[in-house]
mmCIF file of C-alpha atoms in Angstrom:
data_model
loop_
_atom_site.group_PDB
_atom_site.id
_atom_site.type_symbol
_atom_site.label_atom_id
_atom_site.label_comp_id
_atom_site.label_asym_id
_atom_site.label_seq_id
_atom_site.Cartn_x
_atom_site.Cartn_y
_atom_site.Cartn_z
ATOM 1 C CA MET A 1179 -51.893 203.841 -138.303
ATOM 2 C CA ALA A 1180 -51.335 200.997 -135.540
ATOM 3 C CA SER A 1181 -53.820 198.676 -137.427
ATOM 4 C CA GLY A 1182 -52.166 199.317 -140.603
ATOM 5 C CA ILE A 1183 -48.610 198.649 -139.261
ATOM 6 C CA SER A 1184 -49.732 195.149 -137.598
ATOM 7 C CA ALA A 1185 -51.607 193.775 -140.702
ATOM 8 C CA LYS A 1186 -48.696 194.111 -142.713
ATOM 9 C CA HIS A 1187 -46.784 192.362 -139.828
ATOM 10 C CA GLY A 1188 -49.718 189.714 -139.705
ATOM 11 C CA LEU A 1189 -49.014 189.263 -143.116
ATOM 12 C CA LEU A 1190 -45.004 189.126 -142.989
ATOM 13 C CA THR A 1191 -45.419 186.851 -140.247
ATOM 14 C CA THR A 1192 -48.033 184.083 -143.002
ATOM 15 C CA LYS A 1193 -45.758 184.531 -145.605
ATOM 16 C CA CYS A 1194 -42.407 183.668 -143.726
ATOM 17 C CA SER A 1195 -45.005 180.504 -142.442
ATOM 18 C CA VAL A 1196 -45.808 179.608 -145.936
ATOM 19 C CA PHE A 1197 -42.271 179.635 -147.485
ATOM 20 C CA HIS A 1198 -40.697 177.819 -144.355
ATOM 21 C CA SER A 1199 -43.879 175.178 -145.004
ATOM 22 C CA LEU A 1200 -42.947 175.133 -148.371
ATOM 23 C CA GLN A 1201 -39.158 175.434 -148.394
ATOM 24 C CA ARG A 1202 -39.353 172.218 -145.980
ATOM 25 C CA LYS A 1203 -41.867 170.351 -148.447
ATOM 26 C CA ILE A 1204 -39.590 171.622 -151.547
ATOM 27 C CA LEU A 1205 -35.873 170.368 -149.750
ATOM 28 C CA PRO A 1206 -37.254 168.083 -146.713
ATOM 29 C CA HIS A 1207 -33.082 167.213 -146.923
ATOM 30 C CA ALA A 1208 -31.631 170.561 -147.448
ATOM 31 C CA ILE A 1209 -30.957 170.505 -143.363
ATOM 32 C CA CYS A 1210 -29.097 167.297 -143.532
ATOM 33 C CA ILE A 1211 -28.047 167.827 -147.143
ATOM 34 C CA GLN A 1212 -24.139 166.121 -145.788
ATOM 35 C CA ARG A 1213 -25.594 163.545 -143.432
ATOM 36 C CA PRO A 1214 -25.476 160.251 -146.225
ATOM 37 C CA THR A 1215 -21.053 161.130 -145.776
ATOM 38 C CA GLU A 1216 -21.500 161.881 -142.394
ATOM 39 C CA VAL A 1217 -23.484 158.366 -142.132
ATOM 40 C CA LYS A 1218 -20.698 156.422 -144.632
ATOM 41 C CA CYS A 1219 -17.714 157.600 -142.554
ATOM 42 C CA LEU A 1220 -19.652 156.078 -139.312
ATOM 43 C CA ARG A 1221 -19.867 152.767 -141.060
ATOM 44 C CA ALA A 1222 -16.242 152.780 -142.357
ATOM 45 C CA SER A 1223 -15.111 153.682 -138.751
ATOM 46 C CA THR A 1224 -17.607 150.961 -137.235
ATOM 47 C CA ASN A 1225 -16.523 148.450 -140.158
ATOM 48 C CA SER A 1226 -13.275 148.700 -139.225
ATOM 49 C CA THR A 1227 -13.426 148.524 -135.441
ATOM 50 C CA ILE A 1228 -15.245 145.099 -136.248
ATOM 51 C CA GLU A 1229 -12.510 144.065 -138.152
ATOM 52 C CA SER A 1230 -9.910 144.413 -135.805
ATOM 53 C CA GLN A 1231 -11.253 142.605 -132.756
ATOM 54 C CA HIS A 1232 -12.022 140.098 -135.038
ATOM 55 C CA ASN A 1233 -8.118 139.588 -136.152
ATOM 56 C CA GLU A 1234 -7.255 140.502 -132.748
ATOM 57 C CA LYS A 1235 -9.623 137.673 -131.469
ATOM 58 C CA TYR A 1236 -8.797 134.963 -134.239
ATOM 59 C CA CYS A 1237 -4.832 135.846 -133.189
ATOM 60 C CA ILE A 1238 -5.631 135.156 -129.379
ATOM 61 C CA ASP A 1239 -7.659 131.804 -130.732
ATOM 62 C CA ILE A 1240 -5.029 130.390 -132.660
ATOM 63 C CA VAL A 1241 -2.393 130.693 -129.823
ATOM 64 C CA ARG A 1242 -4.548 129.714 -127.491
ATOM 65 C CA SER A 1243 -4.973 126.564 -129.089
ATOM 66 C CA ARG A 1244 -1.891 125.927 -130.470
ATOM 67 C CA ASP A 1245 0.854 127.364 -127.899
ATOM 68 C CA TYR A 1246 -1.046 127.610 -125.047
ATOM 69 C CA ASP A 1247 2.465 128.443 -123.193
ATOM 70 C CA GLY A 1248 2.490 131.325 -125.372
ATOM 71 C CA PHE A 1249 -0.511 132.357 -124.933
ATOM 72 C CA VAL A 1250 0.127 132.416 -120.807
ATOM 73 C CA SER A 1251 3.139 134.421 -121.043
ATOM 74 C CA SER A 1252 1.765 136.606 -123.688
ATOM 75 C CA LEU A 1253 -1.282 137.802 -121.145
ATOM 76 C CA LEU A 1254 1.675 138.807 -119.020
ATOM 77 C CA LEU A 1255 3.916 141.329 -120.861
ATOM 78 C CA PRO A 1256 3.128 145.466 -120.254
ATOM 79 C CA GLU A 1257 0.228 146.097 -122.182
ATOM 80 C CA ASP A 1258 1.376 148.162 -124.953
ATOM 81 C CA ALA A 1259 3.115 144.994 -125.888
ATOM 82 C CA ARG A 1260 0.552 141.955 -125.709
ATOM 83 C CA ARG A 1261 -1.068 142.265 -128.633
ATOM 84 C CA SER A 1262 2.232 142.696 -130.713
ATOM 85 C CA SER A 1263 3.197 139.741 -128.812
ATOM 86 C CA LEU A 1264 0.280 137.512 -129.577
ATOM 87 C CA ALA A 1265 0.084 138.952 -133.447
ATOM 88 C CA LEU A 1266 3.835 137.158 -133.125
ATOM 89 C CA ARG A 1267 2.886 134.673 -131.737
ATOM 90 C CA ALA A 1268 0.069 133.738 -134.392
ATOM 91 C CA PHE A 1269 2.167 134.308 -137.226
ATOM 92 C CA ASN A 1270 4.763 132.108 -135.662
ATOM 93 C CA VAL A 1271 1.941 129.105 -135.181
ATOM 94 C CA GLU A 1272 0.889 129.502 -138.744
ATOM 95 C CA LEU A 1273 3.957 128.646 -140.146
ATOM 96 C CA ALA A 1274 5.002 125.939 -138.092
ATOM 97 C CA GLN A 1275 1.574 124.425 -138.506
ATOM 98 C CA VAL A 1276 1.637 123.792 -142.552
ATOM 99 C CA LYS A 1277 4.365 121.212 -142.450
ATOM 100 C CA ASP A 1278 1.548 118.849 -140.826
ATOM 101 C CA SER A 1279 -1.983 120.462 -142.607
ATOM 102 C CA VAL A 1280 -0.877 119.781 -145.954
ATOM 103 C CA SER A 1281 -0.487 116.045 -147.714
ATOM 104 C CA GLN A 1282 2.191 117.335 -150.905
ATOM 105 C CA LYS A 1283 5.445 119.195 -150.261
ATOM 106 C CA THR A 1284 4.616 121.430 -153.030
ATOM 107 C CA ILE A 1285 0.943 122.910 -151.021
ATOM 108 C CA GLY A 1286 3.362 123.650 -148.291
ATOM 109 C CA LEU A 1287 5.889 125.280 -150.334
ATOM 110 C CA MET A 1288 3.623 127.600 -151.655
ATOM 111 C CA ARG A 1289 2.506 128.090 -148.763
ATOM 112 C CA MET A 1290 5.696 129.488 -147.253
ATOM 113 C CA GLN A 1291 5.496 132.070 -150.057
ATOM 114 C CA PHE A 1292 2.509 133.221 -149.269
ATOM 115 C CA TRP A 1293 3.952 134.193 -145.627
ATOM 116 C CA LYS A 1294 6.605 135.550 -147.664
ATOM 117 C CA THR A 1295 5.204 137.505 -149.684
ATOM 118 C CA THR A 1296 2.637 138.783 -146.906
ATOM 119 C CA VAL A 1297 6.201 140.255 -145.206
ATOM 120 C CA GLU A 1298 6.880 141.992 -147.838
ATOM 121 C CA GLU A 1299 3.273 143.169 -148.747
ATOM 122 C CA ILE A 1300 3.243 144.416 -144.869
ATOM 123 C CA TYR A 1301 6.368 146.731 -145.453
ATOM 124 C CA ARG A 1302 4.759 148.239 -148.279
ATOM 125 C CA ASP A 1303 2.234 149.238 -146.233
ATOM 126 C CA ASP A 1304 -0.484 146.787 -148.841
ATOM 127 C CA PRO A 1305 -1.014 143.956 -146.310
ATOM 128 C CA PRO A 1306 -3.330 141.113 -147.380
ATOM 129 C CA VAL A 1307 -6.579 140.934 -146.407
ATOM 130 C CA GLN A 1308 -6.442 138.241 -143.546
ATOM 131 C CA PRO A 1309 -6.535 138.926 -139.532
ATOM 132 C CA VAL A 1310 -2.937 137.047 -138.982
ATOM 133 C CA SER A 1311 -1.291 139.349 -141.649
ATOM 134 C CA ALA A 1312 -3.430 142.680 -140.626
ATOM 135 C CA GLU A 1313 -2.040 141.639 -136.582
ATOM 136 C CA LEU A 1314 1.115 141.474 -137.861
ATOM 137 C CA TRP A 1315 0.852 144.813 -140.190
ATOM 138 C CA ARG A 1316 -0.138 146.724 -137.176
ATOM 139 C CA ALA A 1317 2.543 145.700 -134.580
ATOM 140 C CA VAL A 1318 5.363 146.083 -137.473
ATOM 141 C CA LYS A 1319 3.822 149.418 -137.615
ATOM 142 C CA LYS A 1320 3.929 149.966 -134.144
ATOM 143 C CA HIS A 1321 7.261 148.526 -133.425
ATOM 144 C CA TYR A 1322 9.199 148.918 -136.131
ATOM 145 C CA LEU A 1323 10.256 145.562 -136.148
ATOM 146 C CA THR A 1324 12.863 143.867 -138.107
ATOM 147 C CA LYS A 1325 11.940 142.272 -141.712
ATOM 148 C CA ARG A 1326 14.952 140.168 -141.481
ATOM 149 C CA TRP A 1327 13.939 138.038 -138.421
ATOM 150 C CA MET A 1328 10.412 137.518 -139.723
ATOM 151 C CA LEU A 1329 12.130 136.233 -143.213
ATOM 152 C CA ARG A 1330 14.149 134.175 -141.416
ATOM 153 C CA ILE A 1331 11.554 132.468 -139.354
ATOM 154 C CA ILE A 1332 9.385 131.780 -142.928
ATOM 155 C CA SER A 1333 12.796 129.885 -144.675
ATOM 156 C CA GLU A 1334 13.818 127.967 -142.065
ATOM 157 C CA ARG A 1335 10.441 126.545 -141.608
ATOM 158 C CA GLU A 1336 10.686 126.085 -145.786
ATOM 159 C CA LYS A 1337 13.869 124.039 -145.362
ATOM 160 C CA ASP A 1338 12.339 121.851 -142.683
ATOM 161 C CA MET A 1339 9.492 120.691 -145.159
ATOM 162 C CA GLU A 1340 12.162 117.892 -146.212
ATOM 163 C CA ASP A 1341 10.376 115.923 -142.762
ATOM 164 C CA ARG A 1342 13.469 114.543 -142.233
ATOM 165 C CA ALA A 1343 15.228 113.799 -138.892
ATOM 166 C CA TYR A 1344 18.190 116.154 -137.290
ATOM 167 C CA ARG A 1345 21.388 114.547 -137.740
ATOM 168 C CA ASN A 1346 23.352 116.368 -134.809
ATOM 169 C CA LEU A 1347 22.644 118.275 -132.257
ATOM 170 C CA GLN A 1348 23.751 121.784 -133.856
ATOM 171 C CA GLU A 1349 21.605 120.877 -136.851
ATOM 172 C CA LEU A 1350 18.905 121.252 -134.394
ATOM 173 C CA GLU A 1351 19.964 124.201 -132.327
ATOM 174 C CA ALA A 1352 20.905 125.749 -135.700
ATOM 175 C CA TYR A 1353 16.849 124.860 -136.634
ATOM 176 C CA SER A 1354 16.020 126.301 -133.275
ATOM 177 C CA ASP A 1355 18.103 129.737 -133.477
ATOM 178 C CA ASN A 1356 16.999 130.862 -137.039
ATOM 179 C CA THR A 1357 13.361 130.183 -135.757
ATOM 180 C CA GLN A 1358 13.098 130.776 -132.444
ATOM 181 C CA SER A 1359 15.327 133.087 -130.937
ATOM 182 C CA SER A 1360 14.394 135.407 -134.110
ATOM 183 C CA LEU A 1361 10.340 135.562 -132.910
ATOM 184 C CA LEU A 1362 12.561 136.441 -129.378
ATOM 185 C CA TYR A 1363 14.076 138.991 -130.941
ATOM 186 C CA LEU A 1364 10.790 140.472 -132.481
ATOM 187 C CA LEU A 1365 9.147 140.177 -128.900
ATOM 188 C CA LEU A 1366 12.171 142.342 -127.407
ATOM 189 C CA GLU A 1367 11.664 144.491 -130.471
ATOM 190 C CA SER A 1368 8.171 144.937 -129.186
ATOM 191 C CA LEU A 1369 8.668 145.173 -125.633
ATOM 192 C CA GLY A 1370 11.352 148.321 -126.963
ATOM 193 C CA VAL A 1371 14.084 147.046 -125.654
ATOM 194 C CA LYS A 1372 17.654 146.833 -127.536
ATOM 195 C CA ASP A 1373 20.454 145.292 -125.625
ATOM 196 C CA VAL A 1374 23.561 143.251 -126.291
ATOM 197 C CA HIS A 1375 23.297 140.267 -123.018
ATOM 198 C CA ALA A 1376 19.209 140.238 -123.758
ATOM 199 C CA ASP A 1377 20.130 139.225 -127.523
ATOM 200 C CA HIS A 1378 23.144 137.094 -125.973
ATOM 201 C CA ALA A 1379 20.127 135.032 -123.586
ATOM 202 C CA ALA A 1380 17.169 134.856 -126.736
ATOM 203 C CA SER A 1381 19.630 133.077 -128.946
ATOM 204 C CA HIS A 1382 20.601 130.763 -126.234
ATOM 205 C CA ILE A 1383 16.551 130.009 -124.383
ATOM 206 C CA GLY A 1384 15.711 130.142 -128.140
ATOM 207 C CA LYS A 1385 18.255 127.101 -128.824
ATOM 208 C CA ALA A 1386 16.810 124.781 -125.723
ATOM 209 C CA GLN A 1387 12.874 125.956 -126.588
ATOM 210 C CA GLY A 1388 13.433 124.210 -129.868
ATOM 211 C CA ILE A 1389 15.249 121.788 -128.354
ATOM 212 C CA VAL A 1390 12.908 121.032 -125.701
ATOM 213 C CA MET A 1391 10.396 121.159 -128.670
ATOM 214 C CA CYS A 1392 11.309 118.696 -130.259
ATOM 215 C CA LEU A 1393 11.889 116.326 -127.695
ATOM 216 C CA ARG A 1394 7.987 117.323 -126.330
ATOM 217 C CA ALA A 1395 7.149 116.300 -130.043
ATOM 218 C CA THR A 1396 9.068 112.899 -129.790
ATOM 219 C CA PRO A 1397 5.535 110.630 -128.916
ATOM 220 C CA TYR A 1398 3.592 112.649 -131.770
ATOM 221 C CA ASN A 1399 6.216 112.186 -134.647
ATOM 222 C CA SER A 1400 7.941 108.513 -134.136
ATOM 223 C CA SER A 1401 9.837 109.331 -137.200
ATOM 224 C CA ARG A 1402 12.447 111.454 -134.752
ATOM 225 C CA ARG A 1403 13.994 109.292 -132.659
ATOM 226 C CA LYS A 1404 16.775 111.203 -131.233
ATOM 227 C CA VAL A 1405 16.597 112.509 -128.121
ATOM 228 C CA TYR A 1406 18.706 115.653 -127.326
ATOM 229 C CA LEU A 1407 18.629 116.908 -123.101
ATOM 230 C CA PRO A 1408 19.727 120.979 -123.505
ATOM 231 C CA MET A 1409 20.864 121.159 -119.793
ATOM 232 C CA ASP A 1410 23.709 123.534 -121.153
ATOM 233 C CA ILE A 1411 22.488 125.486 -122.716
ATOM 234 C CA CYS A 1412 19.425 126.929 -120.513
ATOM 235 C CA MET A 1413 22.379 127.177 -117.193
ATOM 236 C CA LEU A 1414 24.357 128.609 -119.968
ATOM 237 C CA ALA A 1415 20.839 131.524 -120.895
ATOM 238 C CA ARG A 1416 20.733 131.492 -116.984
ATOM 239 C CA SER A 1417 24.224 133.256 -116.507
ATOM 240 C CA PHE A 1418 23.310 136.169 -118.560
ATOM 241 C CA SER A 1419 20.359 137.001 -117.001
ATOM 242 C CA LYS A 1420 22.783 139.608 -114.076
ATOM 243 C CA ASN A 1421 23.377 141.876 -117.335
ATOM 244 C CA ILE A 1422 19.675 141.477 -118.946
ATOM 245 C CA PRO A 1423 18.162 145.242 -118.946
ATOM 246 C CA VAL A 1424 14.505 144.427 -116.380
ATOM 247 C CA SER A 1425 12.419 145.689 -119.076
ATOM 248 C CA ALA A 1426 13.594 142.564 -121.477
ATOM 249 C CA PHE A 1427 12.892 139.577 -118.561
ATOM 250 C CA PRO A 1428 9.383 139.325 -119.668
ATOM 251 C CA ALA A 1429 10.530 137.992 -123.098
ATOM 252 C CA PHE A 1430 11.516 135.160 -121.582
ATOM 253 C CA LEU A 1431 8.898 133.801 -119.087
ATOM 254 C CA GLN A 1432 8.767 130.746 -121.186
ATOM 255 C CA THR A 1433 11.872 129.209 -120.402
ATOM 256 C CA VAL A 1434 9.622 128.140 -117.096
ATOM 257 C CA VAL A 1435 8.046 125.369 -118.915
ATOM 258 C CA LEU A 1436 11.065 124.542 -120.423
ATOM 259 C CA GLU A 1437 12.152 123.619 -117.164
ATOM 260 C CA ASP A 1438 9.347 122.504 -116.152
ATOM 261 C CA TYR A 1439 9.173 119.718 -118.836
ATOM 262 C CA LEU A 1440 12.535 119.063 -117.933
ATOM 263 C CA GLN A 1441 12.327 118.335 -114.571
ATOM 264 C CA ARG A 1442 9.407 116.200 -115.474
ATOM 265 C CA VAL A 1443 11.559 114.421 -117.700
ATOM 266 C CA ARG A 1444 13.747 113.540 -114.682
ATOM 267 C CA ARG A 1445 11.732 112.181 -112.305
ATOM 268 C CA VAL A 1446 10.627 109.569 -115.425
ATOM 269 C CA ASP A 1447 13.921 108.342 -116.354
ATOM 270 C CA PHE A 1448 14.064 110.305 -119.190
ATOM 271 C CA ASP A 1449 11.572 108.242 -120.331
ATOM 272 C CA VAL A 1450 9.820 110.677 -123.385
ATOM 273 C CA PHE A 1451 6.857 108.540 -123.960
ATOM 274 C CA HIS A 1452 5.772 108.849 -120.467
ATOM 275 C CA PRO A 1453 2.101 109.615 -120.247
ATOM 276 C CA SER A 1454 2.589 112.287 -117.668
ATOM 277 C CA LEU A 1455 4.234 114.322 -119.964
ATOM 278 C CA GLN A 1456 1.679 114.466 -122.333
ATOM 279 C CA LYS A 1457 -0.905 116.608 -119.998
ATOM 280 C CA ARG A 1458 -0.404 119.372 -119.190
ATOM 281 C CA ASN A 1459 0.762 121.060 -115.563
ATOM 282 C CA PRO A 1460 -2.015 122.836 -114.668
ATOM 283 C CA LEU A 1461 0.587 125.226 -112.145
ATOM 284 C CA ILE A 1462 1.857 126.577 -115.024
ATOM 285 C CA PRO A 1463 -0.009 129.545 -115.418
ATOM 286 C CA ILE A 1464 0.293 130.048 -111.306
ATOM 287 C CA GLN A 1465 4.765 129.641 -111.750
ATOM 288 C CA LEU A 1466 5.088 132.095 -114.736
ATOM 289 C CA TYR A 1467 2.978 134.818 -112.742
ATOM 290 C CA ILE A 1468 5.566 134.390 -110.011
ATOM 291 C CA ARG A 1469 8.612 135.180 -111.907
ATOM 292 C CA SER A 1470 6.636 137.853 -113.524
ATOM 293 C CA TRP A 1471 6.467 139.544 -109.808
ATOM 294 C CA LYS A 1472 9.584 138.184 -109.402
ATOM 295 C CA LYS A 1473 11.129 139.918 -112.702
ATOM 296 C CA THR A 1474 13.203 136.334 -112.885
ATOM 297 C CA TYR A 1475 13.580 133.928 -115.470
#
């Protein structure tokens, strides 16, 4: 009896072994039937991460090379707003360099139209495959940025394709307000700041920044021979600082750069063509850090 059971048990074990052996030979992929899908998802996730990192690096590189002061200022923003700030500044750089990078006005207007369409597509959750567009879409989704400010920057840059000198200070102020101030409004939104005093300061600081940028560009662009010193605007902007929430201060750190330039202009008797003004002040990053630490602008 015992021997019979042992024999049956042995036969059963043998049959099970044969069955599993045949199963492995006939269905070699049965155990990992979902692996192709898992691998596909993993690859998609990896590709998405790599693409996101590439987009971020592109924005960092273009801002660092074309707007170094803005790049350093962005590094001092809270981590939650830093990447979005770089995306906004990269967007601004892309628009600013159109005028100097095209040989015909028509080509420049086509590029401006591309960015108008891009902004509309970003707000439809369908951004084009382009690094700055992708980063801008990410910033819009994260901070609910206002589309009107972006379109305002594009429209004003488009008008500037006429390539003519500003007729008066008011015209330059209007251009600066529509470009630089609009950018500051977007930076405030990325910081989560909604405050009328901060917006008021952003308006004046944007105007001052645009005028100083015009001054700095005078040696490069000899067709713009008019010089405007925005000292009254800088003082007016600073007078609002007592009413501005501390959380808004990081958006205005670039006023340190404006003040530094105006001080250097005074030292060379307001000669905007002086060679010393074409050199970058190596102490700017330290000055920005100190102002950031003191929470002043």
